PDB file of C-alpha atoms in Angstrom:
ATOM      1  CA  MET E   1      59.572  24.738   4.877  1.00 52.00           C
ATOM      2  CA  SER E   2      55.935  24.119   5.785  1.00 61.00           C
ATOM      3  CA  ARG E   3      55.093  22.928   9.259  1.00 68.00           C
ATOM      4  CA  PRO E   4      52.682  20.023   9.844  1.00 70.00           C
ATOM      5  CA  ILE E   5      49.213  21.093  10.895  1.00 77.00           C
ATOM      6  CA  ARG E   6      48.474  19.976  14.423  1.00 80.00           C
ATOM      7  CA  PHE E   7      45.041  18.769  15.410  1.00 83.00           C
ATOM      8  CA  ASN E   8      43.399  17.307  18.490  1.00 84.00           C
ATOM      9  CA  LEU E   9      42.357  13.693  18.826  1.00 85.00           C
ATOM     10  CA  LEU E  10      38.825  13.239  20.084  1.00 87.00           C
ATOM     11  CA  LEU E  11      38.658  10.582  22.824  1.00 85.00           C
ATOM     12  CA  ASP E  12      35.663   9.930  25.031  1.00 82.00           C
ATOM     13  CA  GLY E  13      34.121  13.172  23.769  1.00 84.00           C
ATOM     14  CA  ARG E  14      37.160  15.311  24.761  1.00 88.00           C
ATOM     15  CA  PRO E  15      39.906  16.859  22.600  1.00 88.00           C
ATOM     16  CA  VAL E  16      43.344  15.352  23.342  1.00 86.00           C
ATOM     17  CA  ARG E  17      46.636  17.185  22.614  1.00 88.00           C
ATOM     18  CA  ASP E  18      49.313  14.886  24.122  1.00 87.00           C
ATOM     19  CA  LEU E  19      50.032  11.442  25.578  1.00 86.00           C
ATOM     20  CA  GLU E  20      49.027  12.571  29.041  1.00 87.00           C
ATOM     21  CA  GLY E  21      45.625  13.572  27.745  1.00 87.00           C
ATOM     22  CA  LEU E  22      45.378  10.314  25.762  1.00 85.00           C
ATOM     23  CA  ARG E  23      46.026   8.242  28.873  1.00 85.00           C
ATOM     24  CA  ALA E  24      43.652  10.360  30.976  1.00 85.00           C
ATOM     25  CA  ASN E  25      40.814   9.977  28.456  1.00 84.00           C
ATOM     26  CA  PHE E  26      41.731   6.527  27.193  1.00 78.00           C
ATOM     27  CA  ASN E  27      38.820   4.995  25.323  1.00 79.00           C
ATOM     28  CA  LEU E  28      39.568   1.798  23.441  1.00 77.00           C
ATOM     29  CA  SER E  29      36.527   1.973  21.133  1.00 78.00           C
ATOM     30  CA  ASP E  30      37.451   5.517  20.022  1.00 84.00           C
ATOM     31  CA  LEU E  31      41.119   4.600  19.727  1.00 83.00           C
ATOM     32  CA  LEU E  32      40.293   1.520  17.663  1.00 82.00           C
ATOM     33  CA  ALA E  33      38.197   3.651  15.281  1.00 85.00           C
ATOM     34  CA  HIS E  34      41.019   6.215  14.944  1.00 87.00           C
ATOM     35  CA  HIS E  35      43.477   3.391  14.250  1.00 84.00           C
ATOM     36  CA  ARG E  36      41.261   1.958  11.501  1.00 85.00           C
ATOM     37  CA  SER E  37      40.988   5.365   9.823  1.00 87.00           C
ATOM     38  CA  GLY E  38      44.722   6.097  10.100  1.00 88.00           C
ATOM     39  CA  LEU E  39      44.030   9.194  12.166  1.00 88.00           C
ATOM     40  CA  LEU E  40      45.844   7.870  15.259  1.00 88.00           C
ATOM     41  CA  GLN E  41      49.154   7.401  13.460  1.00 88.00           C
ATOM     42  CA  ARG E  42      48.881  10.827  11.825  1.00 90.00           C
ATOM     43  CA  TRP E  43      48.114  12.457  15.201  1.00 90.00           C
ATOM     44  CA  LEU E  44      51.185  10.831  16.768  1.00 88.00           C
ATOM     45  CA  GLU E  45      53.354  12.110  13.901  1.00 88.00           C
ATOM     46  CA  VAL E  46      52.216  15.758  14.061  1.00 86.00           C
ATOM     47  CA  ARG E  47      52.310  15.774  17.864  1.00 87.00           C
ATOM     48  CA  GLY E  48      55.984  14.709  17.914  1.00 86.00           C
ATOM     49  CA  TYR E  49      55.772  11.002  18.805  1.00 86.00           C
ATOM     50  CA  PRO E  50      57.494   9.401  15.790  1.00 87.00           C
ATOM     51  CA  GLU E  51      58.460   6.181  17.618  1.00 88.00           C
ATOM     52  CA  LEU E  52      54.923   5.555  18.781  1.00 86.00           C
ATOM     53  CA  ALA E  53      53.630   6.412  15.289  1.00 87.00           C
ATOM     54  CA  ARG E  54      56.025   3.823  13.840  1.00 88.00           C
ATOM     55  CA  GLU E  55      54.893   1.183  16.346  1.00 86.00           C
ATOM     56  CA  VAL E  56      51.245   1.830  15.522  1.00 85.00           C
ATOM     57  CA  GLY E  57      51.953   1.763  11.788  1.00 83.00           C
ATOM     58  CA  GLU E  58      53.911  -1.522  11.975  1.00 82.00           C
ATOM     59  CA  MET E  59      51.430  -3.170  14.271  1.00 80.00           C
ATOM     60  CA  ARG E  60      50.203  -6.500  12.930  1.00 78.00           C
ATOM     61  CA  ALA E  61      47.049  -8.046  14.334  1.00 72.00           C
ATOM     62  CA  ASN E  62      44.463 -10.445  12.939  1.00 72.00           C
ATOM     63  CA  THR E  63      41.545  -9.513  15.172  1.00 75.00           C
ATOM     64  CA  ASP E  64      40.133  -6.385  16.806  1.00 76.00           C
ATOM     65  CA  LEU E  65      40.893  -7.924  20.208  1.00 75.00           C
ATOM     66  CA  GLU E  66      44.580  -8.258  19.313  1.00 78.00           C
ATOM     67  CA  VAL E  67      44.593  -4.644  18.073  1.00 79.00           C
ATOM     68  CA  MET E  68      43.108  -3.446  21.361  1.00 78.00           C
ATOM     69  CA  ILE E  69      45.686  -5.430  23.371  1.00 79.00           C
ATOM     70  CA  ARG E  70      48.556  -3.971  21.315  1.00 80.00           C
ATOM     71  CA  LEU E  71      47.237  -0.409  21.614  1.00 80.00           C
ATOM     72  CA  ALA E  72      46.916  -0.755  25.378  1.00 79.00           C
ATOM     73  CA  ALA E  73      50.521  -2.015  25.508  1.00 80.00           C
ATOM     74  CA  ILE E  74      51.910   0.738  23.245  1.00 83.00           C
ATOM     75  CA  PHE E  75      50.347   3.493  25.351  1.00 81.00           C
ATOM     76  CA  GLU E  76      51.202   1.709  28.635  1.00 77.00           C
ATOM     77  CA  ILE E  77      47.630   1.284  29.744  1.00 77.00           C
ATOM     78  CA  GLU E  78      46.823  -1.570  32.106  1.00 75.00           C
ATOM     79  CA  ALA E  79      43.870  -3.482  30.707  1.00 68.00           C
ATOM     80  CA  ASP E  80      42.333  -6.753  31.845  1.00 66.00           C
ATOM     81  CA  LEU E  81      41.782  -9.249  29.042  1.00 66.00           C
ATOM     82  CA  ASP E  82      38.206  -9.936  30.123  1.00 70.00           C
ATOM     83  CA  GLU E  83      37.489  -6.203  30.212  1.00 72.00           C
ATOM     84  CA  LEU E  84      38.898  -5.875  26.701  1.00 68.00           C
ATOM     85  CA  ARG E  85      36.674  -8.700  25.496  1.00 71.00           C
ATOM     86  CA  GLU E  86      33.619  -7.052  27.090  1.00 72.00           C
ATOM     87  CA  THR E  87      34.534  -3.693  25.541  1.00 69.00           C
ATOM     88  CA  LEU E  88      34.938  -5.306  22.138  1.00 68.00           C
ATOM     89  CA  HIS E  89      31.597  -7.091  22.533  1.00 69.00           C
ATOM     90  CA  LEU E  90      29.854  -3.818  23.375  1.00 69.00           C
ATOM     91  CA  LEU E  91      31.598  -2.104  20.477  1.00 67.00           C
ATOM     92  CA  ARG E  92      30.461  -4.738  18.013  1.00 70.00           C
ATOM     93  CA  PHE E  93      26.942  -4.627  19.432  1.00 65.00           C
ATOM     94  CA  GLU E  94      26.846  -0.847  18.922  1.00 66.00           C
ATOM     95  CA  GLU E  95      28.160  -1.195  15.354  1.00 69.00           C
ATOM     96  CA  GLU E  96      25.533  -3.799  14.520  1.00 73.00           C
ATOM     97  CA  ARG E  97      22.849  -1.582  16.038  1.00 74.00           C
ATOM     98  CA  ARG E  98      23.946   1.363  13.881  1.00 74.00           C
ATOM     99  CA  LYS E  99      24.003  -0.828  10.780  1.00 74.00           C
ATOM    100  CA  THR E 100      20.535  -2.175  11.584  1.00 75.00           C
ATOM    101  CA  LEU E 101      19.158   1.332  12.115  1.00 76.00           C
ATOM    102  CA  ALA E 102      20.772   2.523   8.886  1.00 77.00           C
ATOM    103  CA  ALA E 103      19.270  -0.420   7.026  1.00 77.00           C
ATOM    104  CA  LEU E 104      15.837   0.327   8.508  1.00 73.00           C
ATOM    105  CA  VAL E 105      16.060   3.984   7.486  1.00 77.00           C
ATOM    106  CA  GLU E 106      17.176   2.999   3.993  1.00 80.00           C
ATOM    107  CA  GLY E 107      14.356   0.448   3.805  1.00 76.00           C
ATOM    108  CA  GLU E 108      11.789   3.028   4.882  1.00 79.00           C
ATOM    109  CA  GLU E 109      13.081   5.534   2.335  1.00 81.00           C
ATOM    110  CA  ARG E 110      13.021   2.883  -0.396  1.00 81.00           C
ATOM    111  CA  ALA E 111       9.493   1.862   0.592  1.00 76.00           C
ATOM    112  CA  ALA E 112       8.411   5.515   0.539  1.00 81.00           C
ATOM    113  CA  ARG E 113       9.835   5.907  -2.969  1.00 84.00           C
ATOM    114  CA  ILE E 114       8.087   2.739  -4.135  1.00 81.00           C
ATOM    115  CA  ILE E 115       4.756   3.904  -2.690  1.00 83.00           C
ATOM    116  CA  ALA E 116       5.175   7.345  -4.261  1.00 86.00           C
ATOM    117  CA  ASP E 117       5.987   5.804  -7.656  1.00 87.00           C
ATOM    118  CA  TYR E 118       2.992   3.475  -7.284  1.00 87.00           C
ATOM    119  CA  HIS E 119       0.602   6.355  -6.623  1.00 90.00           C
ATOM    120  CA  GLU E 120       2.090   8.445  -9.435  1.00 92.00           C
ATOM    121  CA  GLY E 121       1.674   5.548 -11.857  1.00 91.00           C
ATOM    122  CA  TYR E 122      -1.962   5.177 -10.843  1.00 92.00           C
ATOM    123  CA  GLU E 123      -2.645   8.884 -11.374  1.00 93.00           C
ATOM    124  CA  ARG E 124      -0.891   8.828 -14.764  1.00 93.00           C
ATOM    125  CA  LEU E 125      -3.012   5.866 -15.844  1.00 93.00           C
ATOM    126  CA  LYS E 126      -6.248   7.675 -14.947  1.00 94.00           C
ATOM    127  CA  GLU E 127      -5.192  10.816 -16.796  1.00 94.00           C
ATOM    128  CA  ALA E 128      -4.202   8.757 -19.840  1.00 94.00           C
ATOM    129  CA  MET E 129      -7.609   7.062 -19.941  1.00 93.00           C
ATOM    130  CA  LEU E 130      -9.321  10.433 -19.731  1.00 93.00           C
ATOM    131  CA  ALA E 131      -7.156  11.733 -22.566  1.00 93.00           C
ATOM    132  CA  HIS E 132      -7.969   8.671 -24.751  1.00 92.00           C
ATOM    133  CA  ARG E 133     -11.675   8.551 -23.916  1.00 90.00           C
ATOM    134  CA  HIS E 134     -12.647   7.545 -27.491  1.00 89.00           C
ATOM    135  CA  ASP E 135      -9.923   4.910 -27.954  1.00 91.00           C
ATOM    136  CA  LEU E 136     -11.593   1.648 -26.945  1.00 89.00           C
ATOM    137  CA  PRO E 137      -8.480  -0.594 -27.316  1.00 91.00           C
ATOM    138  CA  PHE E 138      -6.491   1.856 -25.179  1.00 93.00           C
ATOM    139  CA  LEU E 139      -9.217   1.937 -22.530  1.00 94.00           C
ATOM    140  CA  LYS E 140      -9.315  -1.878 -22.460  1.00 93.00           C
ATOM    141  CA  ARG E 141      -5.556  -2.012 -21.842  1.00 93.00           C
ATOM    142  CA  GLY E 142      -5.905   0.700 -19.208  1.00 94.00           C
ATOM    143  CA  VAL E 143      -8.555  -1.228 -17.273  1.00 94.00           C
ATOM    144  CA  GLU E 144      -6.436  -4.399 -17.540  1.00 94.00           C
ATOM    145  CA  GLU E 145      -3.494  -2.516 -16.022  1.00 93.00           C
ATOM    146  CA  LEU E 146      -5.790  -1.077 -13.374  1.00 93.00           C
ATOM    147  CA  ALA E 147      -6.893  -4.572 -12.382  1.00 93.00           C
ATOM    148  CA  GLY E 148      -3.395  -6.045 -12.533  1.00 92.00           C
ATOM    149  CA  ARG E 149      -1.396  -3.339 -10.761  1.00 90.00           C
ATOM    150  CA  TYR E 150      -3.650  -0.837  -9.022  1.00 92.00           C
ATOM    151  CA  GLY E 151      -6.581  -2.852  -7.708  1.00 91.00           C
ATOM    152  CA  ALA E 152      -5.847  -1.873  -4.099  1.00 90.00           C
ATOM    153  CA  LEU E 153      -5.824   1.861  -4.868  1.00 91.00           C
ATOM    154  CA  PHE E 154      -8.939   1.551  -6.989  1.00 93.00           C
ATOM    155  CA  GLU E 155     -10.751  -0.168  -4.113  1.00 93.00           C
ATOM    156  CA  LEU E 156      -9.814   2.665  -1.748  1.00 92.00           C
ATOM    157  CA  GLU E 157     -11.089   5.432  -4.033  1.00 93.00           C
ATOM    158  CA  ARG E 158     -13.708   3.545  -6.030  1.00 94.00           C
ATOM    159  CA  HIS E 159     -16.413   6.148  -5.270  1.00 95.00           C
ATOM    160  CA  ASP E 160     -14.396   9.080  -6.616  1.00 94.00           C
ATOM    161  CA  PHE E 161     -13.189   6.991  -9.564  1.00 95.00           C
ATOM    162  CA  PHE E 162     -16.720   5.847 -10.411  1.00 94.00           C
ATOM    163  CA  ASP E 163     -18.209   9.354 -10.214  1.00 93.00           C
ATOM    164  CA  ARG E 164     -15.450  10.902 -12.291  1.00 93.00           C
ATOM    165  CA  PHE E 165     -15.386   8.334 -15.071  1.00 94.00           C
ATOM    166  CA  LEU E 166     -19.153   7.899 -15.192  1.00 90.00           C
ATOM    167  CA  SER E 167     -19.462  11.568 -16.107  1.00 88.00           C
ATOM    168  CA  LYS E 168     -16.414  11.841 -18.367  1.00 91.00           C
ATOM    169  CA  VAL E 169     -15.724   8.353 -19.810  1.00 91.00           C
ATOM    170  CA  PRO E 170     -18.706   6.070 -19.074  1.00 90.00           C
ATOM    171  CA  LEU E 171     -17.200   3.417 -21.326  1.00 91.00           C
ATOM    172  CA  VAL E 172     -14.585   2.813 -18.623  1.00 93.00           C
ATOM    173  CA  VAL E 173     -17.352   1.975 -16.147  1.00 92.00           C
ATOM    174  CA  PHE E 174     -18.681  -0.600 -18.610  1.00 90.00           C
ATOM    175  CA  LEU E 175     -15.183  -2.102 -18.919  1.00 93.00           C
ATOM    176  CA  LEU E 176     -14.868  -2.219 -15.125  1.00 93.00           C
ATOM    177  CA  LEU E 177     -18.100  -4.176 -14.910  1.00 91.00           C
ATOM    178  CA  ALA E 178     -16.765  -6.560 -17.562  1.00 90.00           C
ATOM    179  CA  THR E 179     -13.595  -7.235 -15.510  1.00 92.00           C
ATOM    180  CA  PRO E 180     -14.136 -10.137 -13.035  1.00 92.00           C
ATOM    181  CA  SER E 181     -11.678  -8.886 -10.404  1.00 93.00           C
ATOM    182  CA  LEU E 182     -13.110  -5.344 -10.359  1.00 93.00           C
ATOM    183  CA  ARG E 183     -16.820  -6.026 -10.891  1.00 92.00           C
ATOM    184  CA  PRO E 184     -17.574  -7.001  -7.242  1.00 93.00           C
ATOM    185  CA  LEU E 185     -15.994  -3.764  -6.009  1.00 93.00           C
ATOM    186  CA  LEU E 186     -18.745  -1.901  -7.853  1.00 93.00           C
ATOM    187  CA  LEU E 187     -21.723  -4.214  -7.577  1.00 91.00           C
ATOM    188  CA  ASP E 188     -21.150  -5.076  -3.890  1.00 93.00           C
ATOM    189  CA  ASP E 189     -20.967  -1.405  -2.993  1.00 93.00           C
ATOM    190  CA  ARG E 190     -24.474  -0.234  -2.097  1.00 92.00           C
ATOM    191  CA  ARG E 191     -23.992   3.364  -3.223  1.00 92.00           C
ATOM    192  CA  ILE E 192     -22.508   2.426  -6.597  1.00 92.00           C
ATOM    193  CA  HIS E 193     -25.005  -0.404  -7.111  1.00 90.00           C
ATOM    194  CA  GLU E 194     -27.959   1.935  -6.598  1.00 86.00           C
ATOM    195  CA  ARG E 195     -26.407   4.485  -8.945  1.00 86.00           C
ATOM    196  CA  LEU E 196     -25.947   1.871 -11.647  1.00 85.00           C
ATOM    197  CA  CYS E 197     -29.518   0.654 -11.288  1.00 79.00           C
ATOM    198  CA  SER E 198     -30.813   4.190 -11.727  1.00 75.00           C
ATOM    199  CA  LEU E 199     -28.865   4.493 -14.967  1.00 73.00           C
ATOM    200  CA  ILE E 200     -30.166   1.352 -16.638  1.00 66.00           C
ATOM    201  CA  ARG E 201     -32.548   2.293 -19.417  1.00 58.00           C
ATOM    202  CA  PRO E 202     -34.127   0.310 -22.232  1.00 55.00           C
ATOM    203  CA  ARG E 203     -32.176   0.225 -25.476  1.00 55.00           C
ATOM    204  CA  ALA E 204     -34.952   2.135 -27.224  1.00 57.00           C
ATOM    205  CA  GLN E 205     -34.588   4.985 -24.722  1.00 66.00           C
ATOM    206  CA  VAL E 206     -30.835   5.207 -25.332  1.00 64.00           C
ATOM    207  CA  ILE E 207     -31.384   5.313 -29.098  1.00 65.00           C
ATOM    208  CA  GLN E 208     -34.018   8.003 -28.654  1.00 71.00           C
ATOM    209  CA  ASP E 209     -31.636  10.105 -26.552  1.00 72.00           C
ATOM    210  CA  ILE E 210     -28.941   9.889 -29.216  1.00 69.00           C
ATOM    211  CA  PHE E 211     -31.423  10.849 -31.931  1.00 69.00           C
ATOM    212  CA  LYS E 212     -32.773  13.826 -29.964  1.00 74.00           C
ATOM    213  CA  ALA E 213     -29.275  15.091 -29.226  1.00 71.00           C
ATOM    214  CA  TYR E 214     -28.317  14.791 -32.896  1.00 67.00           C
ATOM    215  CA  GLN E 215     -31.438  16.613 -34.043  1.00 69.00           C
ATOM    216  CA  LYS E 216     -30.600  19.577 -31.839  1.00 72.00           C
ATOM    217  CA  THR E 217     -26.941  20.073 -32.729  1.00 71.00           C
ATOM    218  CA  LYS E 218     -26.331  17.883 -35.812  1.00 69.00           C
ATOM    219  CA  SER E 219     -23.446  16.400 -33.860  1.00 69.00           C
ATOM    220  CA  VAL E 220     -23.014  13.512 -31.451  1.00 64.00           C
ATOM    221  CA  PRO E 221     -22.316  14.331 -27.766  1.00 62.00           C
ATOM    222  CA  ASP E 222     -19.061  12.915 -26.406  1.00 62.00           C
ATOM    223  CA  VAL E 223     -20.883  10.490 -24.156  1.00 56.00           C
ATOM    224  CA  PHE E 224     -22.391   8.725 -27.210  1.00 58.00           C
ATOM    225  CA  VAL E 225     -19.345   8.815 -29.516  1.00 61.00           C
ATOM    226  CA  PRO E 226     -18.154   5.255 -28.712  1.00 61.00           C
ATOM    227  CA  PHE E 227     -21.539   3.917 -29.865  1.00 63.00           C
ATOM    228  CA  VAL E 228     -21.741   5.792 -33.189  1.00 68.00           C
ATOM    229  CA  GLY E 229     -20.273   4.567 -36.472  1.00 68.00           C
ATOM    230  CA  PHE E 230     -19.761   5.983 -39.960  1.00 66.00           C
ATOM    231  CA  PHE E 231     -19.973   4.140 -43.275  1.00 70.00           C
ATOM    232  CA  GLN E 232     -18.949   5.431 -46.672  1.00 72.00           C
ATOM    233  CA  GLN E 233     -18.257   3.275 -49.715  1.00 73.00           C
ATOM    234  CA  PHE E 234     -18.871   3.233 -53.470  1.00 73.00           C
ATOM    235  CA  THR E 235     -20.926   0.059 -54.095  1.00 74.00           C
ATOM    236  CA  ASP E 236     -21.460   0.319 -57.861  1.00 70.00           C
ATOM    237  CA  HIS E 237     -25.211  -0.198 -57.341  1.00 71.00           C
ATOM    238  CA  ARG E 238     -24.663  -3.444 -55.464  1.00 75.00           C
ATOM    239  CA  TRP E 239     -26.102  -4.208 -52.026  1.00 75.00           C
ATOM    240  CA  VAL E 240     -23.455  -4.343 -49.247  1.00 76.00           C
ATOM    241  CA  ASP E 241     -23.896  -5.865 -45.781  1.00 78.00           C
ATOM    242  CA  VAL E 242     -22.836  -3.186 -43.295  1.00 75.00           C
ATOM    243  CA  THR E 243     -23.803  -4.693 -39.926  1.00 76.00           C
ATOM    244  CA  GLU E 244     -25.991  -7.401 -38.460  1.00 73.00           C
ATOM    245  CA  GLU E 245     -26.932  -5.273 -35.439  1.00 72.00           C
ATOM    246  CA  LYS E 246     -29.998  -3.116 -35.130  1.00 70.00           C
ATOM    247  CA  VAL E 247     -28.959   0.494 -35.641  1.00 70.00           C
ATOM    248  CA  LEU E 248     -30.367   3.995 -35.743  1.00 65.00           C
ATOM    249  CA  ILE E 249     -29.501   5.956 -38.897  1.00 69.00           C
ATOM    250  CA  LEU E 250     -28.819   9.557 -37.953  1.00 65.00           C
ATOM    251  CA  SER E 251     -28.012  10.837 -41.419  1.00 66.00           C
ATOM    252  CA  ILE E 252     -27.963   9.442 -44.962  1.00 70.00           C
ATOM    253  CA  THR E 253     -27.399  10.918 -48.427  1.00 70.00           C
ATOM    254  CA  GLN E 254     -30.273  11.089 -50.887  1.00 70.00           C
ATOM    255  CA  SER E 255     -28.581   8.710 -53.319  1.00 71.00           C
ATOM    256  CA  ALA E 256     -28.142   5.932 -50.739  1.00 72.00           C
ATOM    257  CA  ARG E 257     -30.715   3.204 -50.170  1.00 74.00           C
ATOM    258  CA  VAL E 258     -31.032   1.119 -47.014  1.00 73.00           C
ATOM    259  CA  THR E 259     -32.866  -2.075 -46.173  1.00 73.00           C
ATOM    260  CA  GLY E 260     -32.834  -4.506 -43.283  1.00 69.00           C
ATOM    261  CA  ARG E 261     -32.461  -8.266 -43.340  1.00 65.00           C
ATOM    262  CA  ASN E 262     -36.076  -8.787 -42.304  1.00 67.00           C
ATOM    263  CA  ASP E 263     -37.449  -6.148 -44.680  1.00 68.00           C
ATOM    264  CA  PRO E 264     -39.083  -7.142 -47.989  1.00 66.00           C
ATOM    265  CA  PRO E 265     -36.515  -7.432 -50.779  1.00 60.00           C
ATOM    266  CA  PRO E 266     -36.002  -4.105 -52.514  1.00 58.00           C
ATOM    267  CA  VAL E 267     -37.249  -3.602 -56.021  1.00 55.00           C
ATOM    268  CA  LYS E 268     -34.298  -3.390 -58.331  1.00 55.00           C
ATOM    269  CA  THR E 269     -34.383  -0.520 -60.758  1.00 53.00           C
ATOM    270  CA  PRO E 270     -33.067  -1.600 -64.122  1.00 53.00           C
ATOM    271  CA  ARG E 271     -30.185   0.365 -65.450  1.00 53.00           C
ATOM    272  CA  LYS E 272     -30.788   2.564 -68.403  1.00 53.00           C
ATOM    273  CA  ALA E 273     -29.125   1.496 -71.611  1.00 53.00           C
ATOM    274  CA  PRO E 274     -26.204   3.712 -72.473  1.00 49.00           C
TER     275      PRO E 274
END
């Protein structure tokens, strides 16, 4: 037959083995906690106090104060009612303090997670815009999200953001300037304002730069890709309106003919009879 495992009851920071030790180290707050957990009754059973264990188990009380009064009576401890009330008040105060501290720690941890997720989302958005540098609709949505969710972070690192995207995705800088809530963060910043002013060039100069770059490599540098279009269509010898904007033609096939709206009307070449 197995024997019950004996254990000590911790009261007032000291291990207790018997009733004498319980009375010598009597601590109502500890005893109340052991009663709530069921440890007190189990300790009485394994230590050979079945009657006291039964009394504790059958004890009926509606409040913690009544429990403390009954425990003091069961273990024959003289306790003044006012002292019990004061002890209970201090116990409740300590419990509330622990709960408040636990809530503060949990709140700080939750806030830290939220801040971390916020920063990670901002970094993911920047990387996504860099990866979709030629996708204008995507970049528009990205700048909208930047303004709606990450304006505070953008304001803090606007210099690094501006320098990085000006060199890699200048179209994003244009979209920032077109966004009312973000525009002042750039234009009201002296360093960024001066940098923007140094970049402003006449349209003719921009077109010339594109043309020179194309002549050298027969390809369009990434920085100019968003501004370059491609048209291919079988027109069956009919004139087709392609665009109303002034454009620079980088390359055209020998069979294609081009004219502008303000140019003299082209001379139509009659078709040869079959």
